[in-house]
PDB file of C-alpha atoms in Angstrom:
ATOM      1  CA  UNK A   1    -103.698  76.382 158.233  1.00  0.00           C
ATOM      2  CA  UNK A   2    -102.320  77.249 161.618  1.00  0.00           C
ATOM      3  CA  UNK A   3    -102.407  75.829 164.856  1.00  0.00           C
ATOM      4  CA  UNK A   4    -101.624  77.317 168.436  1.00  0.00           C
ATOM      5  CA  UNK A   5     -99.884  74.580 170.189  1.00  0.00           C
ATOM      6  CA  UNK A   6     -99.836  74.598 174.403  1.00  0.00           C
ATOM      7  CA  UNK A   7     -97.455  77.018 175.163  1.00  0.00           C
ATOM      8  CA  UNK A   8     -99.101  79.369 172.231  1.00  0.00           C
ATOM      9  CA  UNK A   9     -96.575  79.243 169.511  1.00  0.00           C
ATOM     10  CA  UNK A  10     -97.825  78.539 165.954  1.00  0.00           C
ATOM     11  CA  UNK A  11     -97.692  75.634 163.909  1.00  0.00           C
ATOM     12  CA  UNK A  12     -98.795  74.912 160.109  1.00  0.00           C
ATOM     13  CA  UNK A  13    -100.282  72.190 159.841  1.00  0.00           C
ATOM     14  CA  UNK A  14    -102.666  71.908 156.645  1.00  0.00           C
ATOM     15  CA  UNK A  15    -100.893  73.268 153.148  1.00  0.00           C
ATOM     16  CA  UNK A  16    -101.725  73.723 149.867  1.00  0.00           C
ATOM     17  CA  UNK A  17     -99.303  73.777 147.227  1.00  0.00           C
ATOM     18  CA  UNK A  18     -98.954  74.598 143.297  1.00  0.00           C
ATOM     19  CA  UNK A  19     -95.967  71.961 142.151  1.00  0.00           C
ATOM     20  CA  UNK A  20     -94.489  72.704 138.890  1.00  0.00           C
ATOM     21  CA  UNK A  21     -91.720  70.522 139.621  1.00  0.00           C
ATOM     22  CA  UNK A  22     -93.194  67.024 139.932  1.00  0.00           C
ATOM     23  CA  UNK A  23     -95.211  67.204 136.120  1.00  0.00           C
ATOM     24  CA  UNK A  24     -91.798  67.936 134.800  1.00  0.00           C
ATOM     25  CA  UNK A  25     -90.250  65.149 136.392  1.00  0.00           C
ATOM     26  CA  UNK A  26     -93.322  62.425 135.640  1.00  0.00           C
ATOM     27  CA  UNK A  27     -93.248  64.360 131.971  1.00  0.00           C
ATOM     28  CA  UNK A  28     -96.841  64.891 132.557  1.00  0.00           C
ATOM     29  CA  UNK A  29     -99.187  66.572 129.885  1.00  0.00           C
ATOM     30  CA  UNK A  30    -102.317  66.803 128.711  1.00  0.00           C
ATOM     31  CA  UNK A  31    -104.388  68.142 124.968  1.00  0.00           C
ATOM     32  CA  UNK A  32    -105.121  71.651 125.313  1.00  0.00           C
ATOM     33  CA  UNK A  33    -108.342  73.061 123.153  1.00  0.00           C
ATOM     34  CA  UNK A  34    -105.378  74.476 120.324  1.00  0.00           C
ATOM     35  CA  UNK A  35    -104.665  70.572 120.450  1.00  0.00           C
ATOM     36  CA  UNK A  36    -101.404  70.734 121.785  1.00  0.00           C
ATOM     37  CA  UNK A  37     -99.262  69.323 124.429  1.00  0.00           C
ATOM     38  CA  UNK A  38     -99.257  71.280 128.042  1.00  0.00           C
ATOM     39  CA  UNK A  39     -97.454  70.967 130.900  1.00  0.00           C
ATOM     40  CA  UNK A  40    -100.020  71.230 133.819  1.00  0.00           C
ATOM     41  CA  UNK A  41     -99.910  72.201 137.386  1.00  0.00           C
ATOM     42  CA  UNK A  42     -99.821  69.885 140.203  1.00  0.00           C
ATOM     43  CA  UNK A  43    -101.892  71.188 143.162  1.00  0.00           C
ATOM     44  CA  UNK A  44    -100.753  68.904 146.500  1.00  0.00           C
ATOM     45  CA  UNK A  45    -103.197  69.194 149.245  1.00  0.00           C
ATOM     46  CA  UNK A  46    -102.105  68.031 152.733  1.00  0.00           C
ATOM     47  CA  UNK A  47    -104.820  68.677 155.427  1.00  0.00           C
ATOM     48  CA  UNK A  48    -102.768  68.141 158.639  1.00  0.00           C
ATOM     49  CA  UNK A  49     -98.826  68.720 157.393  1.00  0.00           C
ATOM     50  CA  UNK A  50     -96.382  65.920 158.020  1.00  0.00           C
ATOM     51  CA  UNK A  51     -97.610  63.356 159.950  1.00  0.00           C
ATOM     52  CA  UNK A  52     -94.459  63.536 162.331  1.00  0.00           C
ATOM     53  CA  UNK A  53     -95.597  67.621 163.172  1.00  0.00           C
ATOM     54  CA  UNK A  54     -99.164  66.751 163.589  1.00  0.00           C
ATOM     55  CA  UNK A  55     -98.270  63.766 166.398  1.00  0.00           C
ATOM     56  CA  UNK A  56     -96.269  66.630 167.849  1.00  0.00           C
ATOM     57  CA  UNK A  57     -98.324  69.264 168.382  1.00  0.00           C
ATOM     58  CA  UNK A  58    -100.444  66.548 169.791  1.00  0.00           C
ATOM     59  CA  UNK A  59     -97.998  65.001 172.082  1.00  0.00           C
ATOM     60  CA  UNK A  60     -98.054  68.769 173.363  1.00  0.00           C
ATOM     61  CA  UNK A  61    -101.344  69.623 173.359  1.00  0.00           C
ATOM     62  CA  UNK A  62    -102.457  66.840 175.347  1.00  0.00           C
ATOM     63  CA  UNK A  63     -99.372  66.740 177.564  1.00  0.00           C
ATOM     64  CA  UNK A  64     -98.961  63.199 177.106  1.00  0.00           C
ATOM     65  CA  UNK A  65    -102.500  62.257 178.123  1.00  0.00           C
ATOM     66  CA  UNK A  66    -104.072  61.186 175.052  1.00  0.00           C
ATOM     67  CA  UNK A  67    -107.959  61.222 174.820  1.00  0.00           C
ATOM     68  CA  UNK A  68    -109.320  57.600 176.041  1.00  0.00           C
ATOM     69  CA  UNK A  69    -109.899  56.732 172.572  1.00  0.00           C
ATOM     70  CA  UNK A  70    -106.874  57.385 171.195  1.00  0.00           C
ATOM     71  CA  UNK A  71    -104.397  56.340 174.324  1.00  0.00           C
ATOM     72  CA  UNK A  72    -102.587  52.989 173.108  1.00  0.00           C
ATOM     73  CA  UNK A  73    -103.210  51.615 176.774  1.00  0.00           C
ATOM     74  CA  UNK A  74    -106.788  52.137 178.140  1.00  0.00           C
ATOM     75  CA  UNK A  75    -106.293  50.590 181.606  1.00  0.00           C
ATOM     76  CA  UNK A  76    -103.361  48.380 183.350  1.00  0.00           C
ATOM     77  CA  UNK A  77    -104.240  45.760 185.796  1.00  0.00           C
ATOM     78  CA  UNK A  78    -101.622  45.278 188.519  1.00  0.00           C
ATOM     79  CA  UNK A  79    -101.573  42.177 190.857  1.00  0.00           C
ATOM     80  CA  UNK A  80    -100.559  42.792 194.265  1.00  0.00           C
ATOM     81  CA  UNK A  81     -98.483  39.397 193.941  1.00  0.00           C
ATOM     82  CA  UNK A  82     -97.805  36.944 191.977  1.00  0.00           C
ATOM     83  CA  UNK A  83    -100.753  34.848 192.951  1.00  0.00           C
ATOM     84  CA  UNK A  84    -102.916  37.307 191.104  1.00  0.00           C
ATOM     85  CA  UNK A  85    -101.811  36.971 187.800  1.00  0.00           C
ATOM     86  CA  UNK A  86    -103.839  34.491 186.781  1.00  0.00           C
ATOM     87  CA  UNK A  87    -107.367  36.610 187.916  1.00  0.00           C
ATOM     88  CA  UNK A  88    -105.694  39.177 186.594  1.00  0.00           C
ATOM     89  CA  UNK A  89    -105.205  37.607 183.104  1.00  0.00           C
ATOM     90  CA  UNK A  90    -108.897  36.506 183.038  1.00  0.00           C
ATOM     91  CA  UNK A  91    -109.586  40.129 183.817  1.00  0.00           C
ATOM     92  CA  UNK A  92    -107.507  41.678 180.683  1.00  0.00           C
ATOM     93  CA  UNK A  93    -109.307  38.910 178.082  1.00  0.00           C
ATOM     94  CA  UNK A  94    -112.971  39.863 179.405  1.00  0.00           C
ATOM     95  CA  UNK A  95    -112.009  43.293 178.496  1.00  0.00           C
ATOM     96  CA  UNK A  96    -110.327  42.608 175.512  1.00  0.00           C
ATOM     97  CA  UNK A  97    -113.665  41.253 174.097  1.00  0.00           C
ATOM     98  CA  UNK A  98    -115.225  44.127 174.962  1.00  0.00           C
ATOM     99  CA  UNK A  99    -113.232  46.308 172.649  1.00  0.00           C
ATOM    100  CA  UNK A 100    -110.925  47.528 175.594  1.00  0.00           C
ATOM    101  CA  UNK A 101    -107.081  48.128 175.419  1.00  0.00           C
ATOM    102  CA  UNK A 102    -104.339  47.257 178.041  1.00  0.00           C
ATOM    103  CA  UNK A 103    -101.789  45.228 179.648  1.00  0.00           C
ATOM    104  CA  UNK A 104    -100.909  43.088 182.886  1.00  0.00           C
ATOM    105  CA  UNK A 105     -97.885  44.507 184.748  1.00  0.00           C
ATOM    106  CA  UNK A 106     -96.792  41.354 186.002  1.00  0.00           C
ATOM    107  CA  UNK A 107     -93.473  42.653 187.246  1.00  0.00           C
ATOM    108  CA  UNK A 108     -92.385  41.461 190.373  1.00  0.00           C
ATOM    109  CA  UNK A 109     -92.270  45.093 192.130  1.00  0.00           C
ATOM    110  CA  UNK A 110     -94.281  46.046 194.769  1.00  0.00           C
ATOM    111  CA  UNK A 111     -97.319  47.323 194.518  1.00  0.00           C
ATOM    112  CA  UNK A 112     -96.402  50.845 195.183  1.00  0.00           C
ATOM    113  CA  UNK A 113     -93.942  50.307 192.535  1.00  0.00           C
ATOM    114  CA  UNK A 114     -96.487  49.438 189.933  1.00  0.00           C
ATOM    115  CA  UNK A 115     -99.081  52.191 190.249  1.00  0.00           C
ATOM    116  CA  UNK A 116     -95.790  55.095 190.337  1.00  0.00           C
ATOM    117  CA  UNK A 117     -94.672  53.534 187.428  1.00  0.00           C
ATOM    118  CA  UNK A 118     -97.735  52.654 185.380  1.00  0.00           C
ATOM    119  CA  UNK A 119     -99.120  56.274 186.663  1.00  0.00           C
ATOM    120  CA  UNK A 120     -95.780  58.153 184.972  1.00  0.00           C
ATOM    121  CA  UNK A 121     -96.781  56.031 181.427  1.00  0.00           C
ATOM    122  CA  UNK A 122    -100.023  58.187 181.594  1.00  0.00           C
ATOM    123  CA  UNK A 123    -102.228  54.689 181.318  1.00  0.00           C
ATOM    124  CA  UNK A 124    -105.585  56.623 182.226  1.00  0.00           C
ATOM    125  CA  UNK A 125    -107.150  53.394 184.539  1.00  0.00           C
ATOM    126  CA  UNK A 126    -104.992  51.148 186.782  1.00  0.00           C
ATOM    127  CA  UNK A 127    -107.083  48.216 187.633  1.00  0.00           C
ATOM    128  CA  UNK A 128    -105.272  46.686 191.556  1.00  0.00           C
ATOM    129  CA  UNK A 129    -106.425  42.794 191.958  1.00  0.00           C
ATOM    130  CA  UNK A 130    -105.786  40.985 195.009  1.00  0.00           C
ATOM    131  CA  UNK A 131    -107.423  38.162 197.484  1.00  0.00           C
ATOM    132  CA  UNK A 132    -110.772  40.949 197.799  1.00  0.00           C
ATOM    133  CA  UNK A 133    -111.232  41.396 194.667  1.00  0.00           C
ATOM    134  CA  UNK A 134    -110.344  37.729 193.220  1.00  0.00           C
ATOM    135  CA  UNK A 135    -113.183  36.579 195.613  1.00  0.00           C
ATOM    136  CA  UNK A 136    -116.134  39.156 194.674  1.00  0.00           C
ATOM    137  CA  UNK A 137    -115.205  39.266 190.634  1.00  0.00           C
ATOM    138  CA  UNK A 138    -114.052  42.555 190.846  1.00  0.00           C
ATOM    139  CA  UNK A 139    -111.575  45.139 190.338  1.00  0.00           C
ATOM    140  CA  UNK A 140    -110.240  48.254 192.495  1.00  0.00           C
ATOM    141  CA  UNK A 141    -110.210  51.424 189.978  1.00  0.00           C
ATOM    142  CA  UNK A 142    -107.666  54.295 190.186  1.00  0.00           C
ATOM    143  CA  UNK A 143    -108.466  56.928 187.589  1.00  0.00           C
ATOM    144  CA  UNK A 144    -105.336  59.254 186.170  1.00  0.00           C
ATOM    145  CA  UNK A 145    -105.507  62.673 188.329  1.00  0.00           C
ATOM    146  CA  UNK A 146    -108.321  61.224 189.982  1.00  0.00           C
ATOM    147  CA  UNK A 147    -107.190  58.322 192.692  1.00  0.00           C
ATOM    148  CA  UNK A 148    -109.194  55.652 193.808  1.00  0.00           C
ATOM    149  CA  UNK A 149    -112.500  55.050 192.549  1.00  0.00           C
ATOM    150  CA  UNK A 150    -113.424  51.936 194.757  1.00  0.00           C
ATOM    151  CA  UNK A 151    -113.927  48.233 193.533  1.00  0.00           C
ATOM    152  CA  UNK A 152    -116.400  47.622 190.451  1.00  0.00           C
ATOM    153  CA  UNK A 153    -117.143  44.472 188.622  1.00  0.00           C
ATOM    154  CA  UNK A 154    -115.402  43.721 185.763  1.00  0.00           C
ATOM    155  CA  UNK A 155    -118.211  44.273 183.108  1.00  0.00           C
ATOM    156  CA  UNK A 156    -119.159  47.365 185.062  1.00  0.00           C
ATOM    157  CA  UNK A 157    -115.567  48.941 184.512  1.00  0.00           C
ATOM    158  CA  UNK A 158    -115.903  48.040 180.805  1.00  0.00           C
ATOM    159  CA  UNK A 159    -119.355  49.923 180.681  1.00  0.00           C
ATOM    160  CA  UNK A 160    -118.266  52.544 182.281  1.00  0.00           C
ATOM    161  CA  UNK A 161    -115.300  52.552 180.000  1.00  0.00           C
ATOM    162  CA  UNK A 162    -117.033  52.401 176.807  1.00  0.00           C
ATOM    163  CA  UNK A 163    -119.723  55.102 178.310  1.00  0.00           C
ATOM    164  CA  UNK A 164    -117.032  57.235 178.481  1.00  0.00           C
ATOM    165  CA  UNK A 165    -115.656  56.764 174.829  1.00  0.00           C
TER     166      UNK A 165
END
């Protein structure tokens, strides 16, 4: 089958094919009803193409921003300094066990730095810890396209996470 791809140019994905080739090569046959050896027909079936086209279209499709479910990184959590790596550690296992995906940019960039960069990887929630949200349990949520969402606790940025998946 074909697909349209962003920019509207067509892709085939899905084929089916009759191989006579490949029941030569395995020297294939079966009993026919006259009791004699026949060669059959192979009949491949590949639903989305190669794997490597189907990523691509996509890659394309999505522009980079993969659905939340699919997205390798769900959030990042960025400490403003290096004496918020620790909270911010805690932060990534408590949503590890809930089933969450992501990473600590521990880097030491600024803060600025952090959220450009992370923001360019396409990470869809950037989690910022510092003293204020250390203190209350909490972290500040930026949202890709979106901005700042304000401070949440931790397991109400999971729920809201999972809600969403």
């Amino acid at each position: 089958f074909m697909i349209k791809d962003a920019l509207g140019r067509s892709w085939q994905l899905g084929t089916i094919q009759v191989d006579y080739n490949l029941p030569e090569r395995f020297d294939l046959t079966y009993v026919g009803p006259d009791n004699q050896p026949h060669r059959p027909v192979m009949i491949h079936r590949a639903p989305f193409g190669s794997m490597e086209r189907f990523t691509a279209v996509l890659i394309e499709h999505c522009a980079g921003k993969f659905p939340l479910w699919l997205t390798p990184e769900q959030f990042a959590i960025l400490p403003v300094s290096d004496k918020f790596i620790e909270y911010a550690l805690q932060v990534k296992q408590q949503l590890e066990a809930d089933e969450l995906r992501g990473v600590v940019d521990d880097r030491n960039e600024t803060i600025g730095r952090k959220i450009r960069d992370n923001e360019l990887k396409r990470i869809p929630f950037l989690l910022i810890v510092g003293e204020k949200e250390m203190e209350a349990g909490t972290v500040s949520v930026r949202k890709q396209g979106e901005g700042d969402q304000g401070a949440v606790k931790v397991a109400e940025f999971a729920d809201m996470v999972n809600a969403a998946l």
